[in-house]
Amino acid sequence: MADDAKKGIDRRSLLIGGAAGAVGAGAVAAGGIYVKGQLTPFIAPAPVADGAPPQIAESYAASRPSGDKPARAPVGAPNILVIILDDVGFADLGCYGSEIPTPAVDALAGAGLRYVNFRTTAMCSPTRASFLTGLNHHKAGMGWLADIDSGFPGYRGDLTRDAATLPEVLREGGYGTYLVGKWHVNLAASNGPAGPFHNWPTQRGFDQAYWFQGHSTDYWRPGALFDGTTLIDVAARGDADTYYATDDFADQAVRYINTHRALTPDKPFFVQLAFSGAHSPLHARPADRDAFKGKYDAGWDAVRRDRLARQQAMGLIAPTTKLPPLSKGAEPWDTLSAQERAVYARYMEVYAGVIAGLDRAIGRVMAALAAQGIADDTLVMLFSDNGGSPEGTPGGTPNIFASALGRAVPLADAARLGPVMGEADTCPHYPMGWANASNTPFRLYKQFTSLGGVADPLIVRWPKGIAAKGEVRRQFVHVIDLFPTLLDAAKLKRPELYQGRRQLPVDGASFAATFAEGTAPTRREQYYELGGYRAYEDGKWRIVTVHERGTDFGGDRWALFDLSTDPNELVDVADRHPEIAAALRAKWEAAARANNVYPLDDRNLIIKLSQQRTKDIRPIWEFRPPVPYLPVEASPLVCGLDHSFEIVIDRPADIRDGVLVAHGSAPAGYVIYLKDGQLFYESSLIPWTERINGGPVPAGRSTIRYVQKMTVRPFEGEGALFVNGERRAAHVFERVVASPSYDGLSIGRDFGAPVSTAYSGPNPFAGTIERVTIKVESRAPTLQEMRRFIQAMQIRV
């Protein structure tokens, strides 16, 4: 004790001080701190005003800390859950007239509002960009998909940085922000491990994100799923055999909500739950699919009639509304052969299973809100990003990549896959006739600016903020209006300056007044453009171009429709009202100039991608493992081009199996692997597989080469395998894989969905891969090659 006193502090003071530091109570209880045996009074700091700057003096007693505090959301700001469906048509949900049971979604509508004049942009990336920013999609830099940068302001394929996103504004306003599922608004080329990351979700306002970038994903084995910026290996998870993306996304949303509530119960949250469903590939759990056996044998004509009748009975559509003729690419059901009807009905059973799975997942999330006691104080908004998709071609396909690459799968092969359609060994999409049914009662489908492409379901449920239950709202609402409406509900305003950037003015307007009033006015006017298709809507009038791809835009006819008497665009009245048609065309032109719509570009999706990517071919890639998996958007472009792989390995004598290089998956991909000490190159395009056996690879160090020469790009060519300079085997391909599927390039294993059935899982190579060198012919395609490519594509839409 005496020694301690000499040092200026006794043991009792030390203990009291320690207790004060540990529990903040000791010094207060003692009235101060003993120093040199004397009680020093405890000095309580003076109150600090919120936001006050710090005052720093020589002593603590004379100083004052900062009054800065974390942002707090306004009193009464609700939790927000936005559910985005993909390629789900206006009539695909039970509460919008579907025969598919959707009890969870119907419950949302029953406790809230259904909007029947909600509009989107006809495509996923543009709709999502508009939702996130409140800007027209061209102004947001997303006039088309986030797959290529055309170099023109409206078509950069990368979300503008001159507009704070919804999660950025909400986070600044005191919300916790979370993304689950599809993103697809950062330029595809930035999706690799080297970025750039400026438009990845956690750089655009989300505190946490569990997400994927592209059009869609393999529901059974995603090829590039991220947690923040970290790649997730689904194959390494304990649930890999039972994994299903729709359920995983719902479970992750629940985890985010429960964790947020446990740690920050006084802070509201924003969850953007963007399912991959019902975008192709139509992957459904077998039990969900088979629950609809026989339900679609009557065909799409009957389903359309029945859906329209239900819509009319629900009061969603005027009783005088008639069905439009089947759109381009669809034939009357009774003109089809028996085998066509059987196969086509099976595709729709799969699609219905996808919708049923989505509904079950939504029910799980809503149950989590109820368990937390916050369901009534959570604003839930559900919408689809565009109309039902025609991308399955007139006859549907068991492999969307085969049909997209001009390789139609024969009907007999599709029939043989019927029992497993929608499971992991298929990658299907339904025929265009079912897209007509999805979009009942409207014409056309996704990619078109007719109502079949842009008229979508929108449901809003918020018991504490919306007294109405089960009511229908008929006011015009566009996707750009969702952003200001949600900020209105949160009692927040978007800043005029964010991160040093002057903000573009929001194009949308809040429709929150419609929550309480069924006749509250909303915006009347909106332009549309996607892929050269154009439209303008002003109150009851709607004008739409009649355009054929590849023709001069100046020769397009503009059809005029009076939606008050013709809600689904059946009767062109342009000749009767030429002055109105001319006025709307002028308004469209002014909007186009103001929103960076030009230049118009009507090239097909595959043509755009191929022409853009052939400009960016990198001729040499060299990898020295270990190297990370490269998502497909950031992988070397080799398919359909002259290319070679040189792989230097060291194989111990007891290592006889493993993948050396894999790219893509079974729907569209190739792999170089060892099996029982033999070397193989295999390409897969479900239902076709082509394999080259290169013979034994000696133990020890070897150089393996694969060389592919194209006779006609990108569909005809020959491949050869070499081991230590010896040409072992060659093969002329019946079907060259012209592009990989959703999976990228992996070295030393097959990441994501496997390419080959010759092995299971990732099949890692346990030897050493010293180097992988890829060389690619980088010349631009000739005019003749492009013509043959376009001809082979057999483009129908």
PDB file of C-alpha atoms in Angstrom, residues 488-652:
ATOM      1  CA  ASP A 488     -42.342  10.335 -49.360  1.00  0.00           C
ATOM      2  CA  ALA A 489     -43.418   7.455 -47.121  1.00  0.00           C
ATOM      3  CA  ALA A 490     -40.042   7.561 -45.334  1.00  0.00           C
ATOM      4  CA  LYS A 491     -40.378  11.356 -44.868  1.00  0.00           C
ATOM      5  CA  LEU A 492     -37.041  11.909 -46.558  1.00  0.00           C
ATOM      6  CA  LYS A 493     -35.854  14.122 -49.395  1.00  0.00           C
ATOM      7  CA  ARG A 494     -33.161  13.357 -51.912  1.00  0.00           C
ATOM      8  CA  PRO A 495     -30.177  15.745 -51.536  1.00  0.00           C
ATOM      9  CA  GLU A 496     -29.418  18.182 -54.332  1.00  0.00           C
ATOM     10  CA  LEU A 497     -25.705  17.462 -53.894  1.00  0.00           C
ATOM     11  CA  TYR A 498     -24.424  13.974 -53.101  1.00  0.00           C
ATOM     12  CA  GLN A 499     -20.779  12.923 -52.816  1.00  0.00           C
ATOM     13  CA  GLY A 500     -19.765  16.140 -54.505  1.00  0.00           C
ATOM     14  CA  ARG A 501     -22.028  15.629 -57.519  1.00  0.00           C
ATOM     15  CA  ARG A 502     -24.908  17.880 -58.482  1.00  0.00           C
ATOM     16  CA  GLN A 503     -27.926  15.583 -58.734  1.00  0.00           C
ATOM     17  CA  LEU A 504     -30.000  15.173 -61.858  1.00  0.00           C
ATOM     18  CA  PRO A 505     -33.618  16.157 -61.195  1.00  0.00           C
ATOM     19  CA  VAL A 506     -35.941  13.255 -60.458  1.00  0.00           C
ATOM     20  CA  ASP A 507     -38.278  12.504 -63.382  1.00  0.00           C
ATOM     21  CA  GLY A 508     -40.906  10.645 -61.364  1.00  0.00           C
ATOM     22  CA  ALA A 509     -43.470  12.016 -58.916  1.00  0.00           C
ATOM     23  CA  SER A 510     -44.907  10.567 -55.734  1.00  0.00           C
ATOM     24  CA  PHE A 511     -48.243   8.799 -56.014  1.00  0.00           C
ATOM     25  CA  ALA A 512     -48.563   8.425 -52.233  1.00  0.00           C
ATOM     26  CA  ALA A 513     -51.818  10.399 -52.357  1.00  0.00           C
ATOM     27  CA  THR A 514     -53.430   7.396 -54.049  1.00  0.00           C
ATOM     28  CA  PHE A 515     -52.867   5.360 -50.901  1.00  0.00           C
ATOM     29  CA  ALA A 516     -55.786   7.169 -49.290  1.00  0.00           C
ATOM     30  CA  GLU A 517     -57.741   8.353 -52.307  1.00  0.00           C
ATOM     31  CA  GLY A 518     -58.818   6.283 -55.276  1.00  0.00           C
ATOM     32  CA  THR A 519     -59.236   9.361 -57.437  1.00  0.00           C
ATOM     33  CA  ALA A 520     -56.104  11.286 -56.437  1.00  0.00           C
ATOM     34  CA  PRO A 521     -54.366  12.568 -59.589  1.00  0.00           C
ATOM     35  CA  THR A 522     -50.990  11.228 -60.732  1.00  0.00           C
ATOM     36  CA  ARG A 523     -48.678  12.092 -63.608  1.00  0.00           C
ATOM     37  CA  ARG A 524     -50.360  11.827 -67.006  1.00  0.00           C
ATOM     38  CA  GLU A 525     -47.476  11.627 -69.475  1.00  0.00           C
ATOM     39  CA  GLN A 526     -44.583   9.256 -70.156  1.00  0.00           C
ATOM     40  CA  TYR A 527     -42.347   8.373 -73.092  1.00  0.00           C
ATOM     41  CA  TYR A 528     -41.142   4.825 -73.862  1.00  0.00           C
ATOM     42  CA  GLU A 529     -38.293   3.462 -75.985  1.00  0.00           C
ATOM     43  CA  LEU A 530     -36.481   0.170 -76.046  1.00  0.00           C
ATOM     44  CA  GLY A 531     -34.526  -1.327 -78.918  1.00  0.00           C
ATOM     45  CA  GLY A 532     -36.056   1.073 -81.429  1.00  0.00           C
ATOM     46  CA  TYR A 533     -39.651   0.444 -80.319  1.00  0.00           C
ATOM     47  CA  ARG A 534     -41.264   3.689 -79.195  1.00  0.00           C
ATOM     48  CA  ALA A 535     -44.421   4.915 -77.491  1.00  0.00           C
ATOM     49  CA  TYR A 536     -45.891   7.919 -75.724  1.00  0.00           C
ATOM     50  CA  GLU A 537     -48.723   7.943 -73.211  1.00  0.00           C
ATOM     51  CA  ASP A 538     -50.732  11.042 -72.292  1.00  0.00           C
ATOM     52  CA  GLY A 539     -53.850  10.415 -70.261  1.00  0.00           C
ATOM     53  CA  LYS A 540     -56.218   8.260 -72.240  1.00  0.00           C
ATOM     54  CA  TRP A 541     -54.150   8.525 -75.423  1.00  0.00           C
ATOM     55  CA  ARG A 542     -51.298   6.179 -76.278  1.00  0.00           C
ATOM     56  CA  ILE A 543     -49.239   6.187 -79.465  1.00  0.00           C
ATOM     57  CA  VAL A 544     -46.976   3.244 -80.413  1.00  0.00           C
ATOM     58  CA  THR A 545     -44.657   2.638 -83.346  1.00  0.00           C
ATOM     59  CA  VAL A 546     -45.266  -0.252 -85.688  1.00  0.00           C
ATOM     60  CA  HIS A 547     -41.643  -1.151 -86.351  1.00  0.00           C
ATOM     61  CA  GLU A 548     -39.903  -4.059 -88.052  1.00  0.00           C
ATOM     62  CA  ARG A 549     -36.326  -4.739 -87.027  1.00  0.00           C
ATOM     63  CA  GLY A 550     -33.775  -3.779 -89.621  1.00  0.00           C
ATOM     64  CA  THR A 551     -36.031  -1.261 -91.352  1.00  0.00           C
ATOM     65  CA  ASP A 552     -35.671   2.513 -91.470  1.00  0.00           C
ATOM     66  CA  PHE A 553     -37.124   4.221 -88.389  1.00  0.00           C
ATOM     67  CA  GLY A 554     -38.369   7.136 -90.446  1.00  0.00           C
ATOM     68  CA  GLY A 555     -40.780   4.841 -92.272  1.00  0.00           C
ATOM     69  CA  ASP A 556     -42.485   3.589 -89.103  1.00  0.00           C
ATOM     70  CA  ARG A 557     -46.204   4.054 -88.714  1.00  0.00           C
ATOM     71  CA  TRP A 558     -47.396   5.410 -85.371  1.00  0.00           C
ATOM     72  CA  ALA A 559     -50.594   3.742 -84.166  1.00  0.00           C
ATOM     73  CA  LEU A 560     -52.871   5.741 -81.855  1.00  0.00           C
ATOM     74  CA  PHE A 561     -55.096   4.142 -79.202  1.00  0.00           C
ATOM     75  CA  ASP A 562     -57.799   5.538 -76.927  1.00  0.00           C
ATOM     76  CA  LEU A 563     -57.253   3.595 -73.697  1.00  0.00           C
ATOM     77  CA  SER A 564     -60.548   4.807 -72.214  1.00  0.00           C
ATOM     78  CA  THR A 565     -62.452   2.648 -74.681  1.00  0.00           C
ATOM     79  CA  ASP A 566     -59.651   0.361 -75.902  1.00  0.00           C
ATOM     80  CA  PRO A 567     -57.499  -0.562 -72.860  1.00  0.00           C
ATOM     81  CA  ASN A 568     -55.373  -3.103 -74.692  1.00  0.00           C
ATOM     82  CA  GLU A 569     -54.529  -1.324 -77.953  1.00  0.00           C
ATOM     83  CA  LEU A 570     -56.676  -3.140 -80.488  1.00  0.00           C
ATOM     84  CA  VAL A 571     -58.105  -0.299 -82.592  1.00  0.00           C
ATOM     85  CA  ASP A 572     -55.746   2.172 -84.286  1.00  0.00           C
ATOM     86  CA  VAL A 573     -57.494   5.548 -84.493  1.00  0.00           C
ATOM     87  CA  ALA A 574     -54.565   7.590 -85.849  1.00  0.00           C
ATOM     88  CA  ASP A 575     -56.411   8.266 -89.111  1.00  0.00           C
ATOM     89  CA  ARG A 576     -59.427   9.557 -87.170  1.00  0.00           C
ATOM     90  CA  HIS A 577     -57.353  11.830 -84.910  1.00  0.00           C
ATOM     91  CA  PRO A 578     -54.321  12.908 -86.929  1.00  0.00           C
ATOM     92  CA  GLU A 579     -53.865  16.060 -84.849  1.00  0.00           C
ATOM     93  CA  ILE A 580     -53.580  14.053 -81.624  1.00  0.00           C
ATOM     94  CA  ALA A 581     -51.198  11.585 -83.236  1.00  0.00           C
ATOM     95  CA  ALA A 582     -49.011  14.442 -84.470  1.00  0.00           C
ATOM     96  CA  ALA A 583     -49.004  16.115 -81.046  1.00  0.00           C
ATOM     97  CA  LEU A 584     -47.947  12.921 -79.288  1.00  0.00           C
ATOM     98  CA  ARG A 585     -45.210  12.285 -81.831  1.00  0.00           C
ATOM     99  CA  ALA A 586     -43.888  15.772 -81.171  1.00  0.00           C
ATOM    100  CA  LYS A 587     -43.982  15.150 -77.429  1.00  0.00           C
ATOM    101  CA  TRP A 588     -42.097  11.881 -77.903  1.00  0.00           C
ATOM    102  CA  GLU A 589     -39.444  13.685 -79.954  1.00  0.00           C
ATOM    103  CA  ALA A 590     -38.992  16.355 -77.281  1.00  0.00           C
ATOM    104  CA  ALA A 591     -38.714  13.716 -74.553  1.00  0.00           C
ATOM    105  CA  ALA A 592     -36.205  11.750 -76.616  1.00  0.00           C
ATOM    106  CA  ARG A 593     -33.973  14.802 -77.000  1.00  0.00           C
ATOM    107  CA  ALA A 594     -34.227  15.610 -73.291  1.00  0.00           C
ATOM    108  CA  ASN A 595     -33.483  12.066 -72.095  1.00  0.00           C
ATOM    109  CA  ASN A 596     -30.569  10.899 -74.313  1.00  0.00           C
ATOM    110  CA  VAL A 597     -32.716   8.438 -76.269  1.00  0.00           C
ATOM    111  CA  TYR A 598     -30.840   8.794 -79.562  1.00  0.00           C
ATOM    112  CA  PRO A 599     -29.363   6.968 -81.411  1.00  0.00           C
ATOM    113  CA  LEU A 600     -32.084   4.365 -81.873  1.00  0.00           C
ATOM    114  CA  ASP A 601     -30.701   0.839 -82.071  1.00  0.00           C
ATOM    115  CA  ASP A 602     -32.885  -2.136 -83.009  1.00  0.00           C
ATOM    116  CA  ARG A 603     -30.221  -4.830 -83.257  1.00  0.00           C
ATOM    117  CA  ASN A 604     -31.087  -8.192 -81.730  1.00  0.00           C
ATOM    118  CA  LEU A 605     -29.690  -8.980 -78.263  1.00  0.00           C
ATOM    119  CA  ILE A 606     -27.242 -11.607 -79.508  1.00  0.00           C
ATOM    120  CA  ILE A 607     -26.102  -9.414 -82.399  1.00  0.00           C
ATOM    121  CA  LYS A 608     -25.446  -6.494 -80.053  1.00  0.00           C
ATOM    122  CA  LEU A 609     -23.474  -8.640 -77.664  1.00  0.00           C
ATOM    123  CA  SER A 610     -21.435 -10.367 -80.339  1.00  0.00           C
ATOM    124  CA  GLN A 611     -20.586  -7.177 -82.224  1.00  0.00           C
ATOM    125  CA  GLN A 612     -19.624  -5.344 -79.041  1.00  0.00           C
ATOM    126  CA  ARG A 613     -17.563  -8.141 -77.576  1.00  0.00           C
ATOM    127  CA  THR A 614     -15.647  -8.900 -80.758  1.00  0.00           C
ATOM    128  CA  LYS A 615     -14.379  -5.323 -80.524  1.00  0.00           C
ATOM    129  CA  ASP A 616     -12.953  -6.081 -77.091  1.00  0.00           C
ATOM    130  CA  ILE A 617     -11.245  -9.414 -77.738  1.00  0.00           C
ATOM    131  CA  ARG A 618      -8.026  -9.748 -75.794  1.00  0.00           C
ATOM    132  CA  PRO A 619      -5.576 -11.910 -77.786  1.00  0.00           C
ATOM    133  CA  ILE A 620      -3.478 -13.331 -74.925  1.00  0.00           C
ATOM    134  CA  TRP A 621      -4.336 -14.270 -71.347  1.00  0.00           C
ATOM    135  CA  GLU A 622      -1.882 -15.848 -68.917  1.00  0.00           C
ATOM    136  CA  PHE A 623      -2.858 -17.269 -65.545  1.00  0.00           C
ATOM    137  CA  ARG A 624      -0.536 -18.633 -62.878  1.00  0.00           C
ATOM    138  CA  PRO A 625      -2.679 -20.395 -60.279  1.00  0.00           C
ATOM    139  CA  PRO A 626      -3.986 -19.943 -57.754  1.00  0.00           C
ATOM    140  CA  VAL A 627      -6.269 -17.479 -59.520  1.00  0.00           C
ATOM    141  CA  PRO A 628      -9.893 -16.662 -58.704  1.00  0.00           C
ATOM    142  CA  TYR A 629     -12.917 -17.752 -60.634  1.00  0.00           C
ATOM    143  CA  LEU A 630     -13.860 -15.241 -63.332  1.00  0.00           C
ATOM    144  CA  PRO A 631     -17.587 -14.536 -63.725  1.00  0.00           C
ATOM    145  CA  VAL A 632     -18.767 -15.001 -67.284  1.00  0.00           C
ATOM    146  CA  GLU A 633     -18.870 -11.273 -68.018  1.00  0.00           C
ATOM    147  CA  ALA A 634     -15.173 -10.918 -67.144  1.00  0.00           C
ATOM    148  CA  SER A 635     -13.951 -14.188 -68.684  1.00  0.00           C
ATOM    149  CA  PRO A 636     -11.815 -14.553 -71.824  1.00  0.00           C
ATOM    150  CA  LEU A 637     -13.902 -14.477 -74.991  1.00  0.00           C
ATOM    151  CA  VAL A 638     -12.915 -17.601 -76.931  1.00  0.00           C
ATOM    152  CA  CYS A 639     -16.109 -19.348 -78.025  1.00  0.00           C
ATOM    153  CA  GLY A 640     -16.683 -19.344 -81.776  1.00  0.00           C
ATOM    154  CA  LEU A 641     -13.176 -17.991 -82.466  1.00  0.00           C
ATOM    155  CA  ASP A 642      -9.831 -19.562 -83.301  1.00  0.00           C
ATOM    156  CA  HIS A 643      -8.164 -20.112 -79.941  1.00  0.00           C
ATOM    157  CA  SER A 644      -5.768 -22.294 -77.991  1.00  0.00           C
ATOM    158  CA  PHE A 645      -5.128 -23.337 -74.400  1.00  0.00           C
ATOM    159  CA  GLU A 646      -1.673 -24.294 -73.160  1.00  0.00           C
ATOM    160  CA  ILE A 647      -1.766 -25.831 -69.694  1.00  0.00           C
ATOM    161  CA  VAL A 648       1.397 -26.804 -67.835  1.00  0.00           C
ATOM    162  CA  ILE A 649       0.710 -29.311 -65.072  1.00  0.00           C
ATOM    163  CA  ASP A 650       2.565 -31.533 -62.636  1.00  0.00           C
ATOM    164  CA  ARG A 651       0.576 -34.701 -62.015  1.00  0.00           C
ATOM    165  CA  PRO A 652       1.557 -36.982 -59.145  1.00  0.00           C
TER     166      PRO A 652
END
